[in-house]
XYZ file of C-alpha atoms in Angstrom:
669
model
C 11.211 -10.231 -44.159
C 9.627 -8.145 -47.272
C 12.543 -5.885 -49.105
C 10.332 -4.478 -51.528
C 8.386 -2.778 -47.502
C 10.426 1.023 -47.342
C 7.014 1.832 -44.819
C 6.035 1.367 -41.337
C 2.502 1.479 -42.477
C 3.523 -1.226 -45.138
C 3.227 -3.885 -42.762
C 0.246 -5.273 -44.066
C 1.003 -5.718 -46.771
C 3.648 -8.420 -46.433
C 4.177 -11.205 -48.224
C 5.986 -13.473 -45.300
C 3.130 -12.331 -42.804
C 0.216 -12.565 -45.562
C 1.558 -15.759 -45.772
C 1.524 -16.718 -41.938
C -1.481 -15.427 -41.186
C -2.985 -17.305 -44.916
C -5.048 -19.400 -45.331
C -3.083 -22.800 -46.510
C -0.995 -24.434 -43.183
C 2.764 -23.423 -42.912
C 4.951 -26.769 -41.757
C 7.297 -26.202 -38.815
C 9.953 -27.553 -41.338
C 9.308 -24.935 -44.196
C 11.826 -22.794 -44.439
C 10.033 -20.133 -45.025
C 10.243 -19.842 -41.489
C 14.160 -18.997 -41.179
C 13.362 -16.232 -43.955
C 9.939 -14.530 -42.036
C 13.010 -14.450 -39.123
C 15.944 -13.151 -40.236
C 14.537 -9.589 -39.725
C 16.539 -7.379 -37.965
C 15.642 -4.380 -36.162
C 16.766 -3.606 -32.382
C 14.157 -4.318 -30.632
C 11.152 -1.329 -29.107
C 11.792 -0.714 -25.391
C 9.143 1.998 -25.058
C 5.030 1.524 -24.688
C 4.754 4.494 -27.507
C 7.222 2.531 -30.700
C 5.975 -1.319 -29.234
C 1.532 1.186 -30.145
C 2.786 2.181 -33.717
C 4.401 -1.625 -34.090
C 0.579 -3.096 -33.213
C -1.706 -0.269 -34.190
C 0.957 -1.247 -37.942
C -0.199 -4.852 -37.850
C -3.538 -5.705 -36.029
C -4.747 -6.808 -38.950
C -2.144 -9.027 -39.814
C -3.150 -10.132 -36.392
C -6.929 -10.055 -36.733
C -6.374 -12.317 -39.738
C -4.959 -14.888 -37.836
C -7.392 -14.942 -34.766
C -9.770 -16.138 -37.395
C -7.428 -18.816 -39.532
C -5.432 -20.564 -37.039
C -8.047 -22.801 -35.587
C -7.725 -23.998 -39.280
C -4.538 -23.414 -40.684
C -2.568 -24.020 -36.731
C 0.439 -20.908 -37.995
C 0.361 -20.150 -34.854
C 1.088 -23.640 -33.370
C 4.276 -23.872 -35.888
C 5.487 -21.384 -35.037
C 5.570 -21.850 -31.270
C 7.333 -25.557 -31.944
C 10.187 -23.948 -34.668
C 10.725 -21.985 -31.489
C 10.332 -24.610 -29.646
C 13.576 -26.484 -31.112
C 15.756 -23.807 -31.398
C 15.237 -23.070 -27.571
C 16.821 -26.455 -27.013
C 20.295 -25.506 -28.303
C 20.409 -21.952 -26.907
C 22.783 -22.564 -23.860
C 25.526 -23.642 -26.284
C 25.008 -21.271 -28.634
C 25.714 -18.617 -26.385
C 28.418 -20.810 -24.950
C 29.615 -20.463 -28.891
C 28.869 -16.577 -30.015
C 26.098 -17.613 -32.705
C 24.937 -14.986 -33.038
C 22.519 -16.325 -35.918
C 20.477 -19.050 -33.644
C 20.149 -16.525 -30.440
C 18.740 -13.631 -33.572
C 16.561 -15.776 -34.950
C 14.971 -17.581 -31.915
C 14.608 -14.401 -30.905
C 12.423 -12.701 -33.107
C 10.757 -16.659 -33.228
C 9.882 -15.745 -29.784
C 9.118 -11.026 -30.513
C 6.858 -12.832 -33.332
C 5.199 -15.332 -30.958
C 4.423 -12.413 -27.738
C 2.981 -9.500 -30.576
C 0.694 -11.930 -31.059
C -0.231 -13.806 -28.261
C -0.799 -10.986 -26.459
C -3.284 -10.277 -29.632
C -5.093 -12.807 -28.616
C -5.203 -12.927 -25.118
C -7.266 -9.225 -24.848
C -9.971 -10.876 -27.596
C -10.637 -14.089 -26.322
C -11.013 -16.971 -23.318
C -8.490 -19.333 -21.983
C -9.908 -21.982 -23.425
C -10.281 -20.049 -27.258
C -6.645 -20.460 -25.945
C -5.655 -23.462 -26.113
C -7.401 -24.179 -28.878
C -5.132 -20.958 -31.091
C -2.222 -23.366 -29.988
C -2.651 -26.694 -31.673
C -3.512 -27.428 -34.978
C -4.481 -31.307 -36.381
C -6.144 -32.890 -38.731
C -10.133 -33.899 -37.062
C -12.420 -32.764 -37.021
C -14.168 -30.328 -35.152
C -13.894 -30.525 -31.553
C -11.310 -33.582 -31.659
C -8.847 -30.642 -29.704
C -7.046 -32.952 -27.165
C -4.843 -32.627 -24.519
C -2.431 -31.851 -26.808
C -2.977 -27.946 -27.306
C -2.995 -27.488 -22.878
C 0.717 -28.997 -23.288
C 2.044 -26.574 -26.075
C 1.251 -23.555 -23.515
C 2.227 -25.309 -21.140
C 5.803 -26.597 -23.293
C 6.087 -22.934 -23.912
C 6.055 -21.345 -20.878
C 8.570 -23.821 -19.642
C 10.001 -22.813 -22.155
C 10.546 -19.593 -21.136
C 11.122 -19.929 -16.912
C 14.618 -22.294 -18.486
C 16.240 -19.638 -20.043
C 15.793 -17.217 -18.448
C 16.789 -19.354 -14.668
C 19.521 -20.788 -17.187
C 20.775 -19.078 -20.396
C 24.439 -16.763 -18.777
C 23.075 -13.412 -19.486
C 25.727 -11.961 -22.283
C 24.755 -9.285 -24.712
C 24.439 -10.811 -27.551
C 21.189 -13.635 -24.826
C 20.273 -9.643 -23.640
C 17.043 -9.254 -25.513
C 16.109 -12.690 -25.759
C 16.777 -13.284 -21.968
C 13.604 -10.110 -21.974
C 11.601 -11.166 -24.122
C 11.343 -14.542 -22.285
C 10.564 -11.609 -19.045
C 7.653 -10.166 -20.613
C 5.974 -12.663 -22.920
C 5.918 -14.923 -19.705
C 3.440 -11.661 -18.255
C 1.872 -11.341 -21.728
C 0.834 -14.972 -20.454
C -0.187 -14.024 -16.680
C -2.105 -10.913 -18.788
C -5.548 -12.281 -18.588
C -5.259 -10.800 -15.123
C -6.133 -7.399 -17.525
C -9.142 -7.696 -18.831
C -11.447 -9.412 -16.187
C -12.916 -7.253 -13.402
C -12.519 -9.940 -11.030
C -9.230 -10.881 -10.058
C -8.782 -13.686 -11.503
C -8.627 -17.073 -8.877
C -8.779 -19.733 -11.677
C -6.985 -19.504 -14.683
C -5.417 -21.991 -16.696
C -2.266 -20.222 -17.005
C -2.124 -19.877 -13.324
C -2.594 -23.796 -12.240
C 0.277 -24.203 -15.621
C 3.098 -21.736 -13.587
C 2.145 -22.835 -10.210
C 1.774 -26.374 -10.617
C 3.285 -29.533 -13.073
C 6.529 -28.843 -15.621
C 6.878 -25.302 -14.184
C 6.762 -26.082 -10.302
C 10.373 -27.292 -9.399
C 11.969 -24.042 -11.403
C 9.709 -21.362 -8.526
C 12.984 -20.850 -6.906
C 15.103 -20.549 -10.024
C 13.321 -18.585 -10.957
C 11.943 -15.790 -8.215
C 15.888 -15.986 -7.869
C 16.943 -14.667 -10.911
C 14.344 -12.254 -11.087
C 15.591 -11.200 -7.951
C 19.349 -11.270 -9.351
C 18.385 -9.158 -12.327
C 16.977 -6.396 -10.472
C 19.503 -6.375 -7.890
C 22.175 -6.304 -11.168
C 19.832 -3.341 -12.942
C 22.285 -5.090 -16.299
C 22.079 -1.827 -18.819
C 20.399 -2.550 -22.838
C 23.788 -3.037 -24.211
C 24.730 -0.831 -26.633
C 22.543 -1.021 -30.256
C 24.395 -4.009 -33.140
C 25.923 -5.945 -30.313
C 22.432 -7.850 -29.785
C 21.450 -9.122 -33.100
C 23.967 -10.630 -35.998
C 26.504 -9.100 -37.592
C 28.370 -9.739 -41.036
C 31.174 -11.942 -40.700
C 33.911 -10.735 -42.853
C 34.579 -13.394 -45.317
C 30.845 -13.328 -45.836
C 29.129 -16.007 -44.056
C 27.755 -19.133 -44.736
C 24.100 -20.445 -46.629
C 21.958 -19.224 -43.384
C 23.881 -15.412 -43.998
C 22.948 -15.253 -47.724
C 19.334 -16.923 -46.581
C 19.209 -14.069 -44.707
C 21.138 -11.282 -46.045
C 18.157 -11.397 -48.520
C 14.984 -10.603 -46.446
C 16.713 -8.555 -43.565
C 16.920 -5.227 -45.842
C 13.653 -5.160 -45.998
C 10.728 -4.370 -43.407
C 12.357 -4.534 -39.999
C 15.353 -3.190 -40.797
C 12.740 0.605 -41.519
C 11.237 -0.066 -38.069
C 14.416 1.340 -37.046
C 13.825 3.884 -38.645
C 9.911 4.906 -38.029
C 10.048 5.420 -34.323
C 10.013 1.828 -33.300
C 13.895 0.940 -32.800
C 14.906 4.452 -32.331
C 17.422 6.537 -30.132
C 15.717 5.845 -26.975
C 15.188 8.948 -24.452
C 18.313 9.702 -22.120
C 15.620 8.576 -19.370
C 16.011 5.466 -20.632
C 18.677 4.931 -21.590
C 19.660 5.301 -17.399
C 17.613 2.462 -16.243
C 17.614 -1.580 -16.956
C 14.945 -3.833 -18.992
C 15.167 -6.289 -17.522
C 15.909 -5.243 -14.378
C 12.508 -3.466 -14.588
C 10.575 -6.639 -16.613
C 11.812 -9.135 -14.036
C 10.735 -6.752 -10.587
C 6.690 -6.646 -12.679
C 7.164 -10.767 -13.591
C 8.392 -10.803 -9.771
C 5.661 -9.211 -8.683
C 3.517 -10.571 -10.824
C 4.358 -13.973 -10.099
C 3.868 -12.939 -5.889
C 0.421 -11.673 -6.036
C -1.205 -15.282 -7.618
C -3.942 -15.900 -5.780
C -3.599 -19.373 -4.208
C -4.830 -22.253 -5.932
C -7.835 -24.273 -4.294
C -4.861 -27.717 -2.653
C -2.392 -25.828 -2.665
C -0.315 -22.063 -2.249
C 1.490 -19.812 -4.079
C 4.565 -21.348 -4.527
C 7.063 -17.641 -5.768
C 5.084 -16.344 -2.446
C 6.586 -19.106 -1.055
C 9.707 -18.120 -2.209
C 9.538 -14.852 -1.811
C 9.135 -15.324 2.183
C 11.054 -17.872 2.924
C 14.979 -17.192 1.281
C 17.808 -16.501 3.201
C 21.120 -15.104 3.141
C 24.195 -16.997 1.850
C 25.697 -15.739 4.964
C 23.214 -17.617 7.504
C 24.531 -21.482 7.684
C 21.251 -22.610 9.054
C 19.819 -24.735 6.754
C 17.584 -24.584 5.178
C 14.478 -26.779 5.710
C 13.221 -29.411 3.931
C 10.403 -28.899 4.813
C 9.328 -25.576 1.976
C 11.127 -26.644 -1.243
C 10.506 -23.458 -2.576
C 13.372 -21.570 -0.527
C 16.866 -20.360 -1.647
C 19.487 -18.040 -0.949
C 20.465 -14.913 -2.156
C 23.480 -11.430 -0.596
C 21.686 -10.160 1.709
C 24.218 -6.937 0.525
C 23.288 -6.866 -3.411
C 20.077 -7.123 -2.357
C 19.588 -4.144 0.066
C 21.749 -1.664 -2.481
C 19.641 -2.590 -5.284
C 16.054 -1.543 -2.531
C 17.918 1.671 -1.132
C 18.881 2.415 -5.169
C 16.165 1.989 -6.714
C 12.969 3.435 -4.333
C 12.500 6.309 -6.654
C 9.801 3.951 -8.628
C 6.494 2.461 -7.693
C 7.748 -1.862 -7.892
C 11.012 -1.367 -6.820
C 9.427 -0.007 -3.335
C 6.270 -2.623 -3.562
C 9.080 -5.472 -3.509
C 10.740 -3.729 -0.094
C 6.322 -3.843 1.475
C 6.107 -7.146 0.677
C 10.685 -8.386 1.768
C 9.868 -6.923 4.890
C 6.087 -8.138 5.297
C 6.494 -11.360 4.172
C 10.193 -12.539 5.122
C 11.961 -12.684 8.517
C 15.284 -13.149 7.273
C 15.189 -9.822 4.996
C 13.563 -8.003 7.735
C 16.028 -8.666 10.947
C 19.256 -8.249 8.295
C 17.201 -4.791 7.428
C 17.000 -4.001 11.015
C 20.560 -4.843 11.447
C 22.165 -2.981 8.972
C 24.699 0.098 10.037
C 23.941 2.084 7.463
C 19.757 2.338 7.652
C 20.156 6.666 5.822
C 20.676 5.185 2.999
C 17.600 2.990 3.714
C 14.654 5.682 5.172
C 15.755 8.749 2.806
C 14.770 6.862 0.304
C 11.713 6.296 1.648
C 10.827 9.658 3.564
C 11.408 11.259 0.326
C 8.622 9.635 -2.013
C 6.635 10.959 1.376
C 7.414 14.491 1.164
C 6.800 15.313 -2.530
C 3.648 13.619 -2.177
C 1.719 15.821 -5.174
C 4.045 14.350 -7.329
C 2.833 10.344 -5.949
C 0.803 8.534 -6.701
C -1.706 6.565 -3.244
C -0.508 3.641 -2.970
C 2.334 4.581 -3.610
C 2.969 6.852 -0.478
C 0.156 4.381 1.635
C 3.734 1.720 0.205
C 6.246 4.392 1.572
C 3.415 4.923 4.449
C 2.871 1.364 5.416
C 7.027 0.505 5.000
C 8.068 3.024 8.247
C 5.392 1.277 9.917
C 6.719 -2.091 9.848
C 10.182 -0.444 10.927
C 9.355 1.499 14.215
C 7.368 -1.304 15.378
C 11.644 -2.741 16.513
C 11.593 0.247 19.273
C 15.773 -0.549 18.253
C 15.291 1.385 14.701
C 13.540 3.478 17.367
C 16.498 4.367 18.924
C 19.396 4.344 15.972
C 17.931 6.463 13.353
C 18.339 9.851 16.390
C 22.273 8.230 16.637
C 22.538 9.145 12.681
C 23.634 12.426 11.936
C 22.600 13.667 8.878
C 23.736 16.734 7.012
C 22.234 19.650 4.021
C 18.838 18.008 3.426
C 18.480 19.113 0.337
C 16.010 18.712 -0.602
C 13.365 19.421 2.318
C 12.538 23.181 1.638
C 10.439 24.411 4.966
C 13.906 24.891 6.517
C 17.608 24.538 5.465
C 19.099 20.898 7.995
C 22.659 22.290 7.857
C 22.942 19.303 10.225
C 19.552 16.962 12.024
C 19.553 12.954 13.042
C 16.992 10.761 10.602
C 15.208 9.916 13.193
C 14.260 14.027 13.826
C 12.985 14.846 9.913
C 11.486 11.359 9.527
C 9.326 13.123 12.238
C 9.498 16.382 10.357
C 8.228 14.193 7.418
C 6.184 12.629 8.434
C 3.774 15.584 10.067
C 4.576 17.234 7.151
C 2.538 14.340 5.528
C -0.560 14.052 7.929
C -0.317 18.180 7.184
C -0.770 16.779 3.700
C -3.625 15.350 4.087
C -5.127 17.550 6.511
C -5.802 20.226 3.625
C -5.340 18.220 0.906
C -7.334 14.390 0.945
C -9.027 13.621 4.331
C -8.154 10.842 4.274
C -8.255 8.084 7.039
C -6.060 5.166 6.723
C -3.454 7.777 5.928
C -4.139 9.807 8.652
C -4.112 6.718 10.470
C -0.661 5.077 9.366
C 1.930 8.398 10.814
C 0.531 8.775 13.851
C 0.730 5.049 14.776
C 4.039 5.112 12.896
C 5.059 8.416 15.976
C 2.864 6.816 18.174
C 5.230 3.875 18.900
C 9.368 6.422 17.965
C 7.097 8.420 20.740
C 9.006 6.588 23.499
C 12.949 5.834 21.846
C 12.902 10.680 21.246
C 16.193 11.391 21.413
C 17.555 15.149 21.043
C 15.000 16.246 18.828
C 15.624 18.803 16.539
C 14.172 21.773 17.731
C 12.431 22.812 14.040
C 10.270 18.275 14.326
C 10.007 20.034 18.490
C 8.707 22.958 17.143
C 6.767 20.390 13.813
C 4.782 18.602 16.306
C 2.896 21.419 19.172
C 2.398 23.479 15.479
C 0.659 20.607 14.952
C -1.336 20.495 17.586
C -2.402 23.648 17.080
C -3.388 22.787 13.984
C -5.767 20.308 15.386
C -7.083 22.856 17.963
C -7.970 25.025 15.862
C -10.159 22.377 13.478
C -11.872 21.336 16.406
C -12.896 24.523 17.276
C -14.175 25.678 14.287
C -15.722 21.993 13.507
C -17.286 22.741 17.023
C -18.058 26.074 16.379
C -19.653 25.171 12.692
C -21.978 22.203 14.992
C -23.307 25.083 17.215
C -24.451 27.298 14.771
C -26.082 24.820 12.048
C -27.332 23.905 15.326
C -28.971 27.184 16.343
C -30.379 27.727 13.648
C -31.932 25.038 12.969
C -34.223 24.488 15.676
C -37.841 24.596 15.125
C -37.018 24.333 11.322
C -38.573 20.989 8.876
C -35.728 21.492 6.426
C -32.263 19.823 4.759
C -30.941 17.304 7.178
C -28.009 18.323 9.195
C -24.764 17.967 8.604
C -22.357 14.755 10.466
C -20.440 17.451 13.017
C -20.929 14.604 16.063
C -18.917 11.969 12.994
C -15.797 15.133 12.290
C -15.603 16.027 16.022
C -15.226 12.241 16.447
C -12.352 11.643 14.144
C -10.613 15.769 15.359
C -10.641 14.176 18.567
C -8.942 11.547 18.321
C -6.258 12.080 16.609
C -6.085 14.897 18.982
C -5.760 12.540 21.835
C -3.372 10.219 20.161
C -1.134 13.759 19.534
C -1.166 14.002 23.710
C 0.082 10.422 24.190
C 2.300 10.661 21.101
C 3.716 13.877 23.393
C 2.577 12.131 27.207
C 4.535 8.643 25.837
C 7.737 10.925 25.005
C 8.085 12.831 28.409
C 7.114 10.144 30.525
C 10.562 7.885 28.932
C 12.797 10.340 27.546
C 12.154 14.015 28.988
C 15.499 14.699 29.409
C 16.841 13.974 26.604
C 13.903 16.016 24.888
C 15.153 19.764 25.798
C 13.661 21.062 22.740
C 9.934 19.804 23.064
C 9.408 21.028 26.339
C 10.689 23.976 25.593
C 8.570 23.931 22.219
C 5.673 23.053 24.680
C 6.198 26.130 26.558
C 6.215 28.640 24.358
C 2.848 27.266 23.156
C 0.747 26.310 26.737
C -1.897 27.769 26.248
C -3.436 25.537 23.152
C -3.342 22.943 25.996
C -5.701 25.019 28.504
C -8.787 23.850 26.434
C -8.129 20.050 27.115
C -7.117 20.137 30.472
C -10.859 19.652 31.851
C -12.421 17.711 28.334
C -13.409 14.927 29.722
C -11.754 12.761 26.445
C -8.795 13.892 27.677
C -7.778 13.951 30.413
C -6.250 11.575 32.216
C -3.590 11.958 29.194
C -3.459 16.227 30.691
C -2.515 14.823 33.477
C 0.572 14.549 33.078
C 1.394 16.814 29.871
C 0.053 19.412 32.335
C 1.936 18.465 35.980
C 4.785 18.970 32.690
C 4.276 22.839 32.374
C 3.855 23.182 35.615
C 7.040 22.702 36.415
C 9.058 23.550 34.048
C 6.636 27.234 34.506
C 7.291 28.121 38.170
C 11.573 27.107 37.431
C 11.651 29.378 34.909
C 9.524 31.590 36.752
C 11.595 31.047 39.714
C 14.543 32.346 37.697
C 13.466 36.258 36.612
C 12.460 37.358 33.610
C 13.742 38.232 30.236
C 15.728 35.187 29.722
C 17.488 33.904 26.346
C 16.739 30.483 24.196
C 20.560 29.468 25.747
C 19.014 29.975 30.146
C 15.511 28.813 29.266
C 17.316 25.344 27.614
C 19.661 25.406 31.087
C 17.870 25.308 32.896
C 14.968 22.852 30.974
C 17.803 20.484 31.284
C 18.354 20.600 35.468
C 14.408 19.995 36.131
C 14.475 17.594 33.844
C 16.599 15.328 36.165
C 15.670 17.460 39.647
C 11.535 16.279 38.372
C 11.320 12.315 40.786
C 9.916 9.970 37.938
C 7.624 9.140 40.050
C 5.131 11.905 39.293
C 4.333 10.887 36.023
C 1.628 8.780 35.762
C 2.561 5.491 33.755
C 0.463 4.622 31.081
C 0.611 1.529 28.796
C 3.634 1.720 26.378
C 2.423 2.344 22.425
C 2.671 0.035 20.435
C 0.652 0.102 16.721
C 1.596 -3.031 14.431
C 0.613 -3.111 10.371
C -2.116 -6.430 9.664
C -2.671 -6.311 5.778
C -6.319 -6.508 5.513
C -8.839 -9.175 4.329
C -8.433 -10.820 1.145
C -5.329 -8.296 0.701
C -5.242 -9.561 -3.677
C -7.903 -6.925 -4.092
C -5.865 -3.966 -3.474
C -2.574 -5.845 -4.823
C -2.958 -7.314 -8.619
C -4.898 -4.241 -9.425
C -2.266 -2.571 -8.623
C 0.582 -4.755 -9.930
C -0.784 -4.751 -13.165
C -1.929 -1.151 -13.060
C 2.507 -0.371 -12.628
C 2.603 -2.856 -15.266
C 0.329 -1.499 -17.913
C 1.523 2.060 -16.924
C 5.415 0.609 -17.111
C 7.135 2.456 -20.389
C 9.051 -0.341 -20.830
C 8.224 -3.369 -23.531
C 4.385 -3.497 -23.758
C 1.624 -2.067 -24.972
C -2.019 -2.475 -24.437
C -5.495 -0.599 -25.710
C -6.629 1.536 -22.588
C -10.089 1.049 -23.653
C -10.020 -3.564 -23.412
C -8.500 -2.817 -20.152
C -11.573 -4.823 -17.227
C -9.289 -4.721 -14.173
C -8.576 -1.141 -13.105
C -9.848 2.561 -14.743
C -7.262 4.801 -16.368
C -6.760 7.280 -13.259
C -6.789 4.260 -11.088
C -1.952 3.881 -11.604
């Protein structure tokens, strides 16, 4: 595409790009398209490379924005692409490299142009650019809308119908990316879009019948994690016989403009990190999350969300309900494996949250797995490395734990899974520990981090709720986990005393003065006392339901018994302290009878014997601690900006000018 080009800086002067964006209309049957589309280079796979390309072609795009309403060249390019995709499936089966190569190049140009158009104009203006008729100004009909719908439908058909081969990988990736770009109008609005032309096309009309197939294909792309084929396998290679007429035309223009992009950074060798990931899996997951979080139409619920909420396991023999046209089946074992392996990314954690929260079939399957540690450990690692994660990722991981702990079977089973040598846990060498004890340690560490750093009440509440859900099922707690439970209570106790002292001193110093209003220590005290109450309820729940299973907790309780003295007569804690006080008194008495200078082993033996001897009816029964995750009202106000921040920050295949973004601030991701 321009044999005289020798650097990326010469793109604006390329004769083919200048003609595309010029003042002359180009017929869709013009030989020009063969010349324009016969470029060969490695498709950019990261936003940095695409930024270089976008900056080099900005003048071309601006010219097209200005002149396209009169020339209709964008519409002609789209029609050329549409005509070539009709035989794409046959081309893939016949290994027709040239056909796939040029169709990919057409879509790549469309995607690049579309991204600029969407960032600079309204949807109504965009519609006018999608067709050209030699009529009086203002006489555009519905054909422009049909062309948008036809392109959207074509992209979906391409994704779900074209087999994924080395030669089709790039065009499949480009189709997914172009759909994301079509939906990116949300990025340029501060408010959540509740009505959109693109949304309407995707949720109604010709695209609607493909809903379940699209969701299924995107999920399988995520599951398979197919890596990008080696450079050269997905573009046209010269045939040994010299090729035919089309190759002769193509080779003359493929050696110029676009081949230099492989030297200028756009097609440069990817980093080792990118080599290990799958661009198609990443983009497919992002598109799936965007589609699932589209707002419902006034008269129609989001069909993509319905599909995600209702799909079943391929092993499930029960009939799919005819009332849900978007239901389908997928291999849950493969999905579970992929979810376990990919939790380092925000988007995989968000997908796991959505499936556990919205799809009861997935939730039931996950809770029945006998290797639940493969899923829980990556989630715990996210929380453990809280300093390195963004707050949204931490919230999603925590809510996943909360959803899992709603199930008593899960709370029992995690204490039966024994782990060895948890290398990422640095505070203490853990040569052997149950999954349940490790979960407690990580959640308590998250609470302590939050107390000293972020001080987020929402984070506190969900951490404590997860611990509370598990407390009745605590079994054989590791001695370190038991110590950390009591240590957290100690930290809260000190904080309570400090705030109480500050409040007292401030009140004394301000008597009779008319200075600034006092800090609201009453509110601070109330929050701390709520947390202390919750911790006492968690300890009490364990003692009343599984005392004989947890000698290490009783040991830690006795070792720090003085901590609880100040709360025995406190009106907020008197009731819940009765059982704890009874346990401390009962076991203290037995230890005193056994004499002084007792070893740790002997103390634990006495505790185990005492746990059997303690009459259960002496412990007062309290209502069972059970907390259920409830999504907030208008969840789209949180999830839509979050999903688009993931798209924006993804290192694969997309770049937007940060100054154009309206949906979120640059530090929100």
